[in-house]
CSV table of C-alpha atoms and ligand atoms in Angstrom, one decimal:
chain,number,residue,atom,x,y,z
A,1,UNK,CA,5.7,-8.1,31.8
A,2,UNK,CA,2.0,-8.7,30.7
A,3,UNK,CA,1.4,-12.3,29.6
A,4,UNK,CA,0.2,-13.2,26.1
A,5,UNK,CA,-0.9,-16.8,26.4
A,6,UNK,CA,-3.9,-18.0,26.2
A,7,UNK,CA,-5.3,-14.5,25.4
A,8,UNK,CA,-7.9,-13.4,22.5
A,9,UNK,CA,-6.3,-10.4,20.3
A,10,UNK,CA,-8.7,-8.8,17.9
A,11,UNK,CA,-6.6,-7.4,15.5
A,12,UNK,CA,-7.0,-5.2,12.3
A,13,UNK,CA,-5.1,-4.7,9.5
A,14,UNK,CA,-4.0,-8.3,10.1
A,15,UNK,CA,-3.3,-9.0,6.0
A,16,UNK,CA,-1.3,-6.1,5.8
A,17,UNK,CA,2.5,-5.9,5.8
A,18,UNK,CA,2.9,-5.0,9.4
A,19,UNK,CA,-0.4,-6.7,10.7
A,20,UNK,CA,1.1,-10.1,8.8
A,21,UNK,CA,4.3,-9.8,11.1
A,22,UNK,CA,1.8,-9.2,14.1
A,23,UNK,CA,0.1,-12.0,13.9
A,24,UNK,CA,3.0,-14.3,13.4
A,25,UNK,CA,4.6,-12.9,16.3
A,26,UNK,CA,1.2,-13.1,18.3
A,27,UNK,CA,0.7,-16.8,17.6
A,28,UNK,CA,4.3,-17.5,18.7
A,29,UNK,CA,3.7,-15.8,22.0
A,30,UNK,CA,0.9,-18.3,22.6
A,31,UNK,CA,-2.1,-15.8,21.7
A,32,UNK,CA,-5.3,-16.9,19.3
A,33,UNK,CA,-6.0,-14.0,16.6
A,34,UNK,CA,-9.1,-12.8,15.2
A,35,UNK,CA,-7.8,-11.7,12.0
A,36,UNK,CA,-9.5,-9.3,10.7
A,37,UNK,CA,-9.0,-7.8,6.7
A,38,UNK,CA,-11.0,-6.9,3.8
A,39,UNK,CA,-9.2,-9.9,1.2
A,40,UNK,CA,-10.7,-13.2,2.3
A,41,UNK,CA,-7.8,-15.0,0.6
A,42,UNK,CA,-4.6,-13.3,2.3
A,43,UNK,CA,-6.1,-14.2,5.4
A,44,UNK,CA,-7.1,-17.8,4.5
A,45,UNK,CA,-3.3,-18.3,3.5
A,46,UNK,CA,-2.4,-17.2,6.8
A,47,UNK,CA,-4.4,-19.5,8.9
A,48,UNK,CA,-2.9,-22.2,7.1
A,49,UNK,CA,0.3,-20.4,7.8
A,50,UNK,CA,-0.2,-21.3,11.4
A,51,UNK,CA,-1.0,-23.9,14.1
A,52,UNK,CA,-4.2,-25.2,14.0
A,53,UNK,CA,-7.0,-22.8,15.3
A,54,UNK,CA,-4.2,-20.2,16.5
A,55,UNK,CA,-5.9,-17.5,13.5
A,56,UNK,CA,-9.7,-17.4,13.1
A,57,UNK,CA,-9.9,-15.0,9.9
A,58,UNK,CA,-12.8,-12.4,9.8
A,59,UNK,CA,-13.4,-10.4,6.7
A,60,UNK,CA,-14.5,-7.3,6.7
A,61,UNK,CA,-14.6,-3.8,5.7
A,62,UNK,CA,-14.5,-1.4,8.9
A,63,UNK,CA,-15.3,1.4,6.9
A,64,UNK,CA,-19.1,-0.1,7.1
A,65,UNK,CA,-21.6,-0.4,10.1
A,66,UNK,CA,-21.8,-4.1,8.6
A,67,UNK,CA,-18.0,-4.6,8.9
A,68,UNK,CA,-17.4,-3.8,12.0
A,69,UNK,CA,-20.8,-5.5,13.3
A,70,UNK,CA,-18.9,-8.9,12.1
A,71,UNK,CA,-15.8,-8.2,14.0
A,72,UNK,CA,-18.0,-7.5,17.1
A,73,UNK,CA,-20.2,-10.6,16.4
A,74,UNK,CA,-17.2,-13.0,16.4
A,75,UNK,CA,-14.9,-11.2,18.9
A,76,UNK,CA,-18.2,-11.7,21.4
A,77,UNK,CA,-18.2,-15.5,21.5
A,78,UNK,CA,-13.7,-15.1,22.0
A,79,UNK,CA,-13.2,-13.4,25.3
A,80,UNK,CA,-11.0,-10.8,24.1
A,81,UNK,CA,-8.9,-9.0,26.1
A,82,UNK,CA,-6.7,-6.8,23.9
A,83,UNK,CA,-7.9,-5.1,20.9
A,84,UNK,CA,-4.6,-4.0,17.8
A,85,UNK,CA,-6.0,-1.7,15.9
A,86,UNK,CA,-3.2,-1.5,12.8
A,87,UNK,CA,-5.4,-1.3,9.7
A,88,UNK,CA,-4.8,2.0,7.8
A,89,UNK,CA,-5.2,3.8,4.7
A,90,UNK,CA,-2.1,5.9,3.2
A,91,UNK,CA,-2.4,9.2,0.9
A,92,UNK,CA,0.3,11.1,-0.5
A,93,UNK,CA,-0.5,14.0,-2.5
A,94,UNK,CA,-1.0,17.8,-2.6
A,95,UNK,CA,-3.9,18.7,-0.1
A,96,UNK,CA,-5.7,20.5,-3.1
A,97,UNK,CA,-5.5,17.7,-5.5
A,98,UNK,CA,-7.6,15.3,-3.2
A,99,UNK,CA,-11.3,15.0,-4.3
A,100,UNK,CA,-13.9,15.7,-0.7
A,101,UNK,CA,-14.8,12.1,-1.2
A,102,UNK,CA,-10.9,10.0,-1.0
A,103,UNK,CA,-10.5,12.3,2.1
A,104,UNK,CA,-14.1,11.8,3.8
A,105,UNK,CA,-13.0,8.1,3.4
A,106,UNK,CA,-9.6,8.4,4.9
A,107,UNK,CA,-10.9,10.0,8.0
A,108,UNK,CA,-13.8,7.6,8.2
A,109,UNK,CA,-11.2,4.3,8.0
A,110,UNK,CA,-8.3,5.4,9.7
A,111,UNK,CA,-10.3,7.4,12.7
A,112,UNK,CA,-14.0,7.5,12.6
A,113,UNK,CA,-13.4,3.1,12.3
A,114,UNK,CA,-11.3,2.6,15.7
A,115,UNK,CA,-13.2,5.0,17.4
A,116,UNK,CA,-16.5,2.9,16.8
A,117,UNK,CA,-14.7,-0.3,17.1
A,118,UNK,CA,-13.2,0.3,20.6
A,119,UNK,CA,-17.0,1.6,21.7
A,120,UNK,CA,-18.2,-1.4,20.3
A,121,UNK,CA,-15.6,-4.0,22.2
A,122,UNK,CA,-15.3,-2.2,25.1
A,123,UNK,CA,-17.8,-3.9,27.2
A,124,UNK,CA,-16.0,-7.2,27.0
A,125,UNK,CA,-12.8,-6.1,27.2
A,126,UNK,CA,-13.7,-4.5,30.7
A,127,UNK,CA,-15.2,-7.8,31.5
A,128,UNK,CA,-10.8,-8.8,31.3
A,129,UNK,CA,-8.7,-8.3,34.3
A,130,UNK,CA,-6.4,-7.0,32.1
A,131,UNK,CA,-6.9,-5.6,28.5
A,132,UNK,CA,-5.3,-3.3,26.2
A,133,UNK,CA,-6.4,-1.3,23.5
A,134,UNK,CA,-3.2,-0.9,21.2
A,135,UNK,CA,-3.1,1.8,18.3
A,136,UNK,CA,-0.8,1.5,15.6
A,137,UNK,CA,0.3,5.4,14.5
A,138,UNK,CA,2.1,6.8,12.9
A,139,UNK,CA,6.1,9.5,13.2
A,140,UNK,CA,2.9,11.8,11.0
A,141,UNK,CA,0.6,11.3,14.2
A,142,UNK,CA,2.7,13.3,16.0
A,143,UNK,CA,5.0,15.4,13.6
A,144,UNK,CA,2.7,16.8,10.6
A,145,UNK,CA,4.0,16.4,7.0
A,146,UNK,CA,3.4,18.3,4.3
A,147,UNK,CA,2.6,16.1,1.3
A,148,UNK,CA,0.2,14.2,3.9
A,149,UNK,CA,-2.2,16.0,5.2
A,150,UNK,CA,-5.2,14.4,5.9
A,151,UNK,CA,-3.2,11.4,6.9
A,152,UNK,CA,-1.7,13.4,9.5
A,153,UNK,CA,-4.8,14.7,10.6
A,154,UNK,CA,-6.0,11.4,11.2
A,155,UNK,CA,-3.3,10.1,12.7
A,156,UNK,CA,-3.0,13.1,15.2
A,157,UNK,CA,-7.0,12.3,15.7
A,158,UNK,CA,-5.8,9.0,16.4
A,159,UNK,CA,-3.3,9.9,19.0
A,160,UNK,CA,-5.8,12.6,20.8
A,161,UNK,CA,-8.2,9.5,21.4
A,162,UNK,CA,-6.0,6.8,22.7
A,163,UNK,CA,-4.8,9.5,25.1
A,164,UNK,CA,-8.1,10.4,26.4
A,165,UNK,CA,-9.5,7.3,26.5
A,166,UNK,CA,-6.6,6.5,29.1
A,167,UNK,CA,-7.1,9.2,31.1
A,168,UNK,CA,-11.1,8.8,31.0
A,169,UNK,CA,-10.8,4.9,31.9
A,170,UNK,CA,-8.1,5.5,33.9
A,171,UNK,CA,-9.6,3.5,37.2
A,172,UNK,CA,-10.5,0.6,35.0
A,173,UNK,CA,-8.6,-2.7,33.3
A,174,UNK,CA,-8.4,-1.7,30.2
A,175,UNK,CA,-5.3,0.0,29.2
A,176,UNK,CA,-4.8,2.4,26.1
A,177,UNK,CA,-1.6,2.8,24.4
A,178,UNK,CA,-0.3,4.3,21.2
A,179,UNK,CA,2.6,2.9,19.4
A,180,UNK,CA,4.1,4.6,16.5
A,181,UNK,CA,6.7,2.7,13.9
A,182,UNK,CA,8.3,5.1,11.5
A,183,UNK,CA,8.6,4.5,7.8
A,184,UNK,CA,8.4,0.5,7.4
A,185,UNK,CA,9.0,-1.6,4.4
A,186,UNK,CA,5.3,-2.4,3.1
A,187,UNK,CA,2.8,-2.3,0.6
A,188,UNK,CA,1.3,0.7,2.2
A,189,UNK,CA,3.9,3.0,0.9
A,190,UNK,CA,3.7,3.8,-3.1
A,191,UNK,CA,6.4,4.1,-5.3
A,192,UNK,CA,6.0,7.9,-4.7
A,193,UNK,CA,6.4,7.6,-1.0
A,194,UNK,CA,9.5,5.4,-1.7
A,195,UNK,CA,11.0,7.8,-3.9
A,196,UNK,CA,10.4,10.6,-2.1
A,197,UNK,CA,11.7,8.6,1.0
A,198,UNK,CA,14.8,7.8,-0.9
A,199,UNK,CA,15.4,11.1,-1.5
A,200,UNK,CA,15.0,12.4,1.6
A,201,UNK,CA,17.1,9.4,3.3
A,202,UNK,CA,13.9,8.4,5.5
A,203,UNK,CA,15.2,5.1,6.8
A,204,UNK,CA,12.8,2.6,6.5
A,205,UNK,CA,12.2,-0.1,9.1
A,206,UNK,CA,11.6,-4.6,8.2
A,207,UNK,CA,8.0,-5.4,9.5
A,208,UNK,CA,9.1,-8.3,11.2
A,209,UNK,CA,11.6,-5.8,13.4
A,210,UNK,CA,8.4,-3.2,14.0
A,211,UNK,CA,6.2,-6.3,14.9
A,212,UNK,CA,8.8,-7.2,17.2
A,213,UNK,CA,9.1,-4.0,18.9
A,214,UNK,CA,5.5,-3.5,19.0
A,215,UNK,CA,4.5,-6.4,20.8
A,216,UNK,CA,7.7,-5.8,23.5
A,217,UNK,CA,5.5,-2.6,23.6
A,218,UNK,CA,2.5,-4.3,24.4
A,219,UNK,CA,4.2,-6.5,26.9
A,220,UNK,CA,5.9,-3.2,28.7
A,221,UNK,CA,2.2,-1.8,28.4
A,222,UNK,CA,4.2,1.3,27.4
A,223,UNK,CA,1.6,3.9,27.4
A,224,UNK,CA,3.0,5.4,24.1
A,225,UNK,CA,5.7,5.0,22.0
A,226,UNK,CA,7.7,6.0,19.1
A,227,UNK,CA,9.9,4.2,17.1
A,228,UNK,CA,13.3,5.2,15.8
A,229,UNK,CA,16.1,7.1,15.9
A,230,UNK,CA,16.0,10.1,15.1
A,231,UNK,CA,12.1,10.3,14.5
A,232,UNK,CA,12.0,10.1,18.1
A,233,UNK,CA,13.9,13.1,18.5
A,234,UNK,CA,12.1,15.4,16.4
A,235,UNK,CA,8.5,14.1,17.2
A,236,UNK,CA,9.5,15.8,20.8
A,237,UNK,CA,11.1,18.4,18.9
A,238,UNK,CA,8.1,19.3,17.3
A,239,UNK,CA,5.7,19.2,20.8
A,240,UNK,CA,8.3,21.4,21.7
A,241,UNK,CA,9.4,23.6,19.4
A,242,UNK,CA,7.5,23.7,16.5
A,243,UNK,CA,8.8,26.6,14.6
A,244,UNK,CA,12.3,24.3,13.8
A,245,UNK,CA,10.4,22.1,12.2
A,246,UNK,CA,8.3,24.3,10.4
A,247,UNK,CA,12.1,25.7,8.9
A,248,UNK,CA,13.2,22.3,8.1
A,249,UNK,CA,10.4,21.2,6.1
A,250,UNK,CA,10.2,24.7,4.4
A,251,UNK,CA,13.5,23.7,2.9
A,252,UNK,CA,11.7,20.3,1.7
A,253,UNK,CA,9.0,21.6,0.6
A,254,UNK,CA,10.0,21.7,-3.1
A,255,UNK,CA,11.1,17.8,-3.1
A,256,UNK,CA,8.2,17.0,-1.4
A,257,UNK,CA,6.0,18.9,-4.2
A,258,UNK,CA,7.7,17.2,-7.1
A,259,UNK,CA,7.1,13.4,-5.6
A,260,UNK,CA,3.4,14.8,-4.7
A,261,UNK,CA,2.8,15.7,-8.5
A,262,UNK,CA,4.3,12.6,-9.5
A,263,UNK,CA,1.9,10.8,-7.3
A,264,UNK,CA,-1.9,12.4,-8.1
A,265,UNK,CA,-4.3,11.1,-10.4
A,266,UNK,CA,-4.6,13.0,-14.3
A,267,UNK,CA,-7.0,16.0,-13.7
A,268,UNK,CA,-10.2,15.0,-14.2
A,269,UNK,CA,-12.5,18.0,-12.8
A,270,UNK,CA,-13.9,15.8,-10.3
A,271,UNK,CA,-14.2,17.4,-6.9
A,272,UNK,CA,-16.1,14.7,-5.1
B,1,NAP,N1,4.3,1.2,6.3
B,1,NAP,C1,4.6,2.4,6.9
B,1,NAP,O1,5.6,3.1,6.4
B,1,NAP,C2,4.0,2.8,8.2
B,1,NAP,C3,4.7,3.8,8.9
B,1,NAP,C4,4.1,4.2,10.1
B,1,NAP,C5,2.9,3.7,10.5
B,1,NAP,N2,2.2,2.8,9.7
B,1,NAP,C6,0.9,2.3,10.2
B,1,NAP,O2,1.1,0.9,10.5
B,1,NAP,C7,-0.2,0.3,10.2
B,1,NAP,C8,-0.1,-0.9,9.3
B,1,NAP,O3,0.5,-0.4,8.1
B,1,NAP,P1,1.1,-1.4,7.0
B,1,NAP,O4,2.3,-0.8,6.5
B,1,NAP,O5,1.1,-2.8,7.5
B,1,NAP,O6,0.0,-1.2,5.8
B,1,NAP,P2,-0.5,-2.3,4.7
B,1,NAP,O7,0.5,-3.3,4.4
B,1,NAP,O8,-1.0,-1.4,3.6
B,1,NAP,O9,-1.8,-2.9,5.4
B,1,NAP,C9,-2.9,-2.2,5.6
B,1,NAP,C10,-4.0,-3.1,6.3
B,1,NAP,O10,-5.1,-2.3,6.6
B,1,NAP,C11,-6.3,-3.0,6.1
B,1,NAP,N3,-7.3,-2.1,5.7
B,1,NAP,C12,-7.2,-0.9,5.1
B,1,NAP,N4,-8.4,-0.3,4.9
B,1,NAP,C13,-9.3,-1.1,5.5
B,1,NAP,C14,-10.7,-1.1,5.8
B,1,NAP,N5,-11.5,-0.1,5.3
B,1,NAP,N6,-11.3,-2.1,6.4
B,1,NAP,C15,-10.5,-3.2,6.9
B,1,NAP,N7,-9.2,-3.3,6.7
B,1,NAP,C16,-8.6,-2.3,6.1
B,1,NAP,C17,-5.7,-3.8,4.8
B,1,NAP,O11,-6.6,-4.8,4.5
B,1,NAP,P3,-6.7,-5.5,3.0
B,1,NAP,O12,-5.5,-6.4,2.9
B,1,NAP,O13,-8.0,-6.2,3.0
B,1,NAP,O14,-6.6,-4.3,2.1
B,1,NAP,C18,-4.4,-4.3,5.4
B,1,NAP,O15,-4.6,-5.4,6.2
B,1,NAP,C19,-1.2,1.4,9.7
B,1,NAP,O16,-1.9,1.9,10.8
B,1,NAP,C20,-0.2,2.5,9.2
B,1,NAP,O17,-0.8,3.8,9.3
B,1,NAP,C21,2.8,2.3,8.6
């Protein structure tokens, strides 16, 4: 079991619903967070939240070169030795409907954004006998769904560069893992995604139980994971045998269409 005491956690998406959990379960294990977010209030209310000291808050928008410059410039002076990377952006919505520019952006926060984060923190995190670098996926990251394209695609992106990453520093301290929850109670699902959810009978997980199960994850230094029963199953069904999948969704395809419509902006003609 790998220690959290006394360590330094960088972690993003740290206001969010599952980031919250995170942290709370973190600071409890002993660990002092570098919470980082883009709303300076949620994360002031959560320092106060906790023992003195335990959360040093860092606003910022990792979109930016500026954003993720601040991150790097306070993490420096920390030591840190693990880096959670669970900040995300969601999109549900027909693939067609989405102007150039809300993809571009998508792409550049949820994978363009770790990628240049983890080159920017690996230095000191190799200078750790023993780091981690912890991705938060996503069921999508390995099972593509229709409805969510480009958040697939950038979840998948996601995946391919945790798993490279640990086999190119394989000889070194730092280890790379991926950890997937499934469909979890949070903010980041709109009332589209619930509904289509619903109707689908997607079970939906408590943060606090994800945040839980991630960080016994983290301790295991399980290489990847998925969450949940039966996303689990047919996220190795679909490595395996694609085609079934590609039949199952077919016959979802219409429900998933209707929340979709229900979900995109009015028309406006803009394209970018
Ligand atoms: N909820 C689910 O159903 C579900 C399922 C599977 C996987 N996941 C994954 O779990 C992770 C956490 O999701 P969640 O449900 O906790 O989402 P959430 O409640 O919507 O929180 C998202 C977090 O990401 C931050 N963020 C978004 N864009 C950012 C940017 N450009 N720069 C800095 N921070 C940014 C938000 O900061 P602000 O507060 O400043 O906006 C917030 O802290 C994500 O990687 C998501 O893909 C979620």
């Amino acid at each position: 079991m790998i220690g959290l005491r006394g360590r330094t956690v960088v972690l993003t998406g740290a206001s969010g619903g599952i980031g919250a959990a995170l942290v709370a379960g973190l600071v409890d294990a002993g660990a002092t967070v570098l919470a980082v977010g883009r709303d300076p209030v949620k994360l002031n209310t959560m320092v106060h939240r906790h023992r003195p000291g335990a959360v040093v808050p860092v606003t910022a928008d990792l979109g930016t070169p500026e954003g993720r410059a601040a991150v790097v410039a306070r993490a420096a002076s920390m030591s840190p030795s693990l880096l959670v990377i669970a900040h995300a952006q969601g999109a549900f919505g027909l693939f067609e409907e989405q102007s150039d520019a809300d993809i571009a952006r998508l792409l550049q926060t949820n994978l363009v954004a770790p990628m240049l984060l983890i080159r920017a923190l690996l230095p000191w995190l190799q200078k750790q006998p023993e780091a981690a670098v912890v991705a938060v996926g996503s069921t999508f990251g390995a099972l593509a769904f229709p409805g969510f394209a480009a958040y697939s695609a950038s979840k998948f992106g996601l995946r391919g560069l945790i798993e490279a990453l640990g086999r190119e520093y394989a000889e070194g301290p730092v280890r790379f893992q991926y950890l997937s929850p499934r469909a979890t109670r949070t903010a980041f699902n709109t009332a589209a995604v619930d509904a289509l959810n619903a109707e689908l009978k997607t079970a939906q997980d408590e943060p606090a139980d994800v945040a839980q199960q991630l960080i016994a994850c983290i301790r295991r230094g399980d290489r990847r994971r998925q969450l949940g029963w039966p996303e689990k199953f047919f996220a190795r069904l679909n490595g395996a045998f694609p085609a079934l999948i590609d039949r199952a969704l077919r016959a979802q395809l219409p429900t998933v269409r209707r929340h979709a419509r229900a979900a995109s902006p009015a028309p406006t003609g803009e394209t970018a």
